Coordinates of C-alpha atoms in Angstrom, one line a residue:
X1 CA 0.0 0.0 0.0
X2 CA 2.9 2.4 0.8
X3 CA 4.4 1.8 -2.6
X4 CA 1.1 2.5 -4.3
X5 CA 0.6 5.7 -2.4
X6 CA 4.2 6.9 -3.1
X7 CA 3.7 6.2 -6.8
X8 CA 0.4 8.0 -6.8
X9 CA 1.9 11.0 -5.0
X10 CA 4.7 11.1 -7.5
X11 CA 2.2 11.0 -10.4
X12 CA 0.3 13.9 -8.9
X13 CA 3.5 15.9 -8.4
X14 CA 4.7 15.4 -11.9
X15 CA 1.2 16.1 -13.4
X16 CA 0.7 19.3 -11.4
X17 CA -0.2 22.3 -13.5
X18 CA 2.1 25.3 -13.2
X19 CA 1.6 28.9 -14.1
X20 CA 3.7 30.0 -17.1
X21 CA 6.5 32.0 -15.5
X22 CA 9.5 31.8 -17.8
X23 CA 11.5 34.1 -15.5
X24 CA 11.5 31.2 -13.0
X25 CA 12.3 28.5 -15.5
X26 CA 15.4 27.4 -17.5
X27 CA 16.0 28.8 -21.0
X28 CA 13.5 28.2 -23.7
X29 CA 14.5 25.1 -25.6
X30 CA 13.4 22.7 -28.4
X31 CA 13.7 19.0 -28.8
X32 CA 13.6 18.1 -32.5
X33 CA 13.0 14.5 -33.7
X34 CA 13.1 13.8 -37.4
X35 CA 12.5 10.5 -39.1
X36 CA 12.8 11.8 -42.7
X37 CA 9.1 11.5 -43.6
X38 CA 7.9 12.6 -40.2
X39 CA 9.1 15.1 -37.6
X40 CA 8.2 16.8 -34.3
X41 CA 9.4 19.9 -32.5
X42 CA 8.7 20.3 -28.8
X43 CA 9.1 23.8 -27.3
X44 CA 9.7 23.7 -23.5
X45 CA 11.5 24.9 -20.4
X46 CA 13.2 22.9 -17.7
X47 CA 12.1 24.0 -14.1
X48 CA 15.2 23.5 -11.9
X49 CA 14.1 26.1 -9.3
X50 CA 10.8 24.3 -8.8
X51 CA 11.9 20.7 -8.6
X52 CA 14.2 18.0 -10.0
X53 CA 13.6 16.8 -13.6
X54 CA 10.5 19.0 -14.0
X55 CA 9.6 20.5 -17.4
X56 CA 7.0 22.9 -18.8
X57 CA 6.0 22.0 -22.3
X58 CA 5.1 25.2 -24.1
X59 CA 3.8 23.6 -27.3
X60 CA 4.6 21.3 -30.2
X61 CA 4.3 21.1 -34.0
X62 CA 4.5 17.9 -36.1
X63 CA 4.9 17.5 -39.8
X64 CA 4.8 14.6 -42.2
X65 CA 5.2 13.9 -45.9
X66 CA 1.9 14.1 -47.9
X67 CA 0.7 10.8 -49.3
X68 CA 0.0 12.3 -52.7
X69 CA 2.7 14.4 -54.4
X70 CA 1.0 17.7 -53.6
X71 CA 3.8 19.5 -55.6
X72 CA 6.8 17.4 -54.6
X73 CA 8.0 17.3 -52.0
X74 CA 5.5 18.7 -49.5
X75 CA 5.1 18.2 -45.8
X76 CA 1.7 18.8 -44.0
X77 CA 1.5 20.4 -40.6
X78 CA -0.4 17.5 -38.9
X79 CA -0.5 19.0 -35.4
X80 CA 0.3 22.2 -33.6
X81 CA -0.6 23.5 -30.1
X82 CA 0.6 26.0 -27.5
X83 CA -0.3 25.6 -23.9
X84 CA -3.2 27.9 -22.9
X85 CA -1.2 29.9 -20.3
X86 CA 1.6 30.4 -22.7
X87 CA -0.5 31.8 -25.6
X88 CA -0.3 35.4 -26.9
X89 CA 3.5 35.3 -27.0
X90 CA 3.9 34.4 -30.6
X91 CA 5.0 30.8 -29.9
X92 CA 2.7 29.5 -32.5
X93 CA 4.5 31.6 -35.1
X94 CA 7.8 30.5 -33.8
X95 CA 6.8 26.8 -34.2
X96 CA 5.7 27.5 -37.8
X97 CA 8.8 29.4 -38.6
X98 CA 11.0 26.5 -37.2
X99 CA 9.0 24.0 -39.3
X100 CA 9.4 26.1 -42.4
X101 CA 13.1 26.3 -41.8
X102 CA 13.6 22.6 -41.2
X103 CA 11.4 21.5 -44.1
X104 CA 13.0 24.1 -46.4
X105 CA 16.4 22.5 -45.6
X106 CA 15.0 19.3 -47.1
X107 CA 14.2 21.2 -50.3
X108 CA 10.5 20.8 -49.6
X109 CA 7.4 22.9 -49.0
X110 CA 4.8 23.2 -46.3
X111 CA 1.0 22.9 -46.4
X112 CA -1.8 22.4 -43.9
X113 CA -3.2 19.1 -42.7
X114 CA -4.6 17.2 -45.8
X115 CA -5.5 14.0 -44.0
X116 CA -8.1 15.1 -41.3
X117 CA -8.3 18.9 -41.6
X118 CA -7.3 22.0 -39.8
X119 CA -9.2 23.6 -36.9
X120 CA -11.0 26.9 -37.5
X121 CA -8.6 28.8 -35.2
X122 CA -5.6 27.6 -37.2
X123 CA -7.3 28.5 -40.5
X124 CA -8.3 32.0 -39.3
X125 CA -4.8 32.8 -37.9
X126 CA -1.7 31.1 -39.3
X127 CA -3.0 29.9 -42.7
X128 CA -5.1 33.0 -43.3
X129 CA -1.9 35.0 -42.9
X130 CA 0.3 32.7 -45.0
X131 CA -2.3 32.6 -47.8
X132 CA -2.4 36.4 -47.9
X133 CA 1.3 37.1 -47.4
X134 CA 3.3 38.6 -50.3
X135 CA 5.5 36.4 -52.4
X136 CA 8.5 38.1 -50.9
X137 CA 7.6 36.3 -47.6
X138 CA 6.0 33.0 -48.6
X139 CA 6.3 31.6 -52.0
X140 CA 3.8 29.3 -53.6
X141 CA 5.8 26.3 -55.0
X142 CA 5.0 24.9 -58.5
X143 CA 5.3 21.7 -60.4
X144 CA 7.6 21.4 -63.4
X145 CA 4.5 22.2 -65.6
X146 CA 3.9 25.4 -63.7
X147 CA 0.8 24.4 -61.6
X148 CA 0.7 26.0 -58.1
X149 CA -2.7 24.8 -56.9
X150 CA -3.4 21.3 -55.6
X151 CA -5.5 19.0 -57.9
X152 CA -8.1 17.1 -55.8
X153 CA -10.3 15.8 -58.7
X154 CA -7.9 15.1 -61.5
X155 CA -8.7 18.3 -63.3
X156 CA -5.2 18.5 -64.6
X157 CA -4.6 14.8 -65.6
X158 CA -1.5 15.8 -67.6
X159 CA 0.2 16.8 -64.4
X160 CA 0.2 14.1 -61.7
X161 CA 2.6 16.1 -59.5
X162 CA -0.1 18.5 -58.4
X163 CA -2.4 15.7 -57.2
X164 CA -3.3 16.0 -53.5
X165 CA -5.5 14.4 -50.9
X166 CA -8.3 16.7 -49.7
X167 CA -9.0 14.9 -46.4
X168 CA -12.4 15.0 -44.9
X169 CA -12.8 18.8 -44.3
X170 CA -12.2 22.0 -46.2
X171 CA -8.5 22.5 -46.4
X172 CA -6.8 25.6 -44.9
X173 CA -4.7 26.0 -48.0
X174 CA -4.5 24.5 -51.5
X175 CA -0.8 25.3 -51.9
X176 CA 2.7 24.2 -51.0
X177 CA 4.6 27.1 -49.5
X178 CA 8.3 27.9 -48.9
X179 CA 9.5 30.7 -46.6
X180 CA 11.7 33.0 -48.6
X181 CA 14.0 34.2 -45.8
X182 CA 14.7 31.6 -43.1
X183 CA 17.8 33.2 -41.7
X184 CA 16.1 34.3 -38.5
X185 CA 14.4 31.0 -38.0
X186 CA 17.7 29.2 -38.6
X187 CA 19.4 31.3 -35.9
X188 CA 16.6 30.6 -33.4
X189 CA 16.7 26.9 -34.2
X190 CA 20.4 26.7 -33.5
X191 CA 20.0 28.6 -30.2
X192 CA 17.1 26.6 -29.0
X193 CA 18.7 23.3 -29.9
X194 CA 21.9 24.4 -28.0
X195 CA 19.7 25.2 -24.9
X196 CA 18.2 21.7 -25.2
X197 CA 21.6 20.0 -25.2
X198 CA 22.7 22.1 -22.2
X199 CA 19.6 21.0 -20.2
X200 CA 21.5 17.8 -19.3
X201 CA 22.8 19.9 -16.4
X202 CA 19.4 19.9 -14.8
X203 CA 18.8 16.2 -14.8
X204 CA 19.0 14.4 -11.5
X205 CA 18.6 10.9 -10.0
X206 CA 20.1 9.1 -13.0
X207 CA 17.9 10.7 -15.6
X208 CA 19.5 11.1 -19.0
X209 CA 18.7 12.9 -22.3
X210 CA 16.9 9.8 -23.6
X211 CA 14.5 9.9 -20.7
X212 CA 14.0 13.7 -21.1
X213 CA 13.2 13.5 -24.8
X214 CA 10.7 10.6 -24.3
X215 CA 9.0 12.6 -21.6
X216 CA 8.8 15.7 -23.8
X217 CA 7.2 13.7 -26.7
X218 CA 4.7 12.0 -24.4
X219 CA 3.7 15.3 -22.7
X220 CA 3.6 17.2 -26.0
X221 CA 1.3 14.6 -27.5
X222 CA -1.0 14.6 -24.5
X223 CA -1.1 18.4 -24.5
X224 CA -2.0 18.4 -28.2
X225 CA -4.7 15.8 -27.8
X226 CA -6.2 17.8 -24.8
X227 CA -6.1 21.1 -26.7
X228 CA -7.4 19.7 -29.9
X229 CA -10.4 18.1 -28.1
X230 CA -11.1 21.4 -26.3
X231 CA -11.0 23.3 -29.6
X232 CA -13.1 20.9 -31.6
X233 CA -15.7 20.9 -28.8
X234 CA -15.8 24.7 -29.0
X235 CA -16.1 24.7 -32.8
X236 CA -18.9 22.1 -32.7
X237 CA -21.0 24.4 -30.6
X238 CA -20.7 27.3 -33.0

């Protein structure tokens, strides 16, 4: 019984919700995992002043290669969320910028989720901005035949490279974009990755970077699922 109670107490402590107070946390950091066709960025802080091995996951963004060509090669943003208490600080834009930089380094473009669909809040903010941005900021990529718009119904049969899956909802965009200037995003990426590697100094009780990175992925995925459920419930009531 004592062991069960200790484990339960440990669970409660690790699951406790904290106010977002970056001045009391370690430096903003990112963990980036990339498996070629799929990748995830987790934005977070360690919290060494509050307790051993504690972390605050600010948000996450995931991307994966589209099943159809969708103007080769294109990665869709399959998930993004920022913790409620950390919103309003342009972290969503930071996550998008980092994704555009990483995917751009692959020589590929970025589009919205074309498997399930994009929430209305993401459509009305991030993708509305990108769709309306000047070509000096975001460029619409094109096929070798010059097509820039995705083909969902074989309306351009002579060009299979613009074929794309339209998912089950209206898509937030019908284009594959590249960010024209990624220099600022590249500098932020390098700084945040460096901060992540230095976070080994905060790990205690035999915890290592492998443990930390698995915790970050698990908590980021749980946070996204929770935030996505809350948002879809809000939108279903509209």
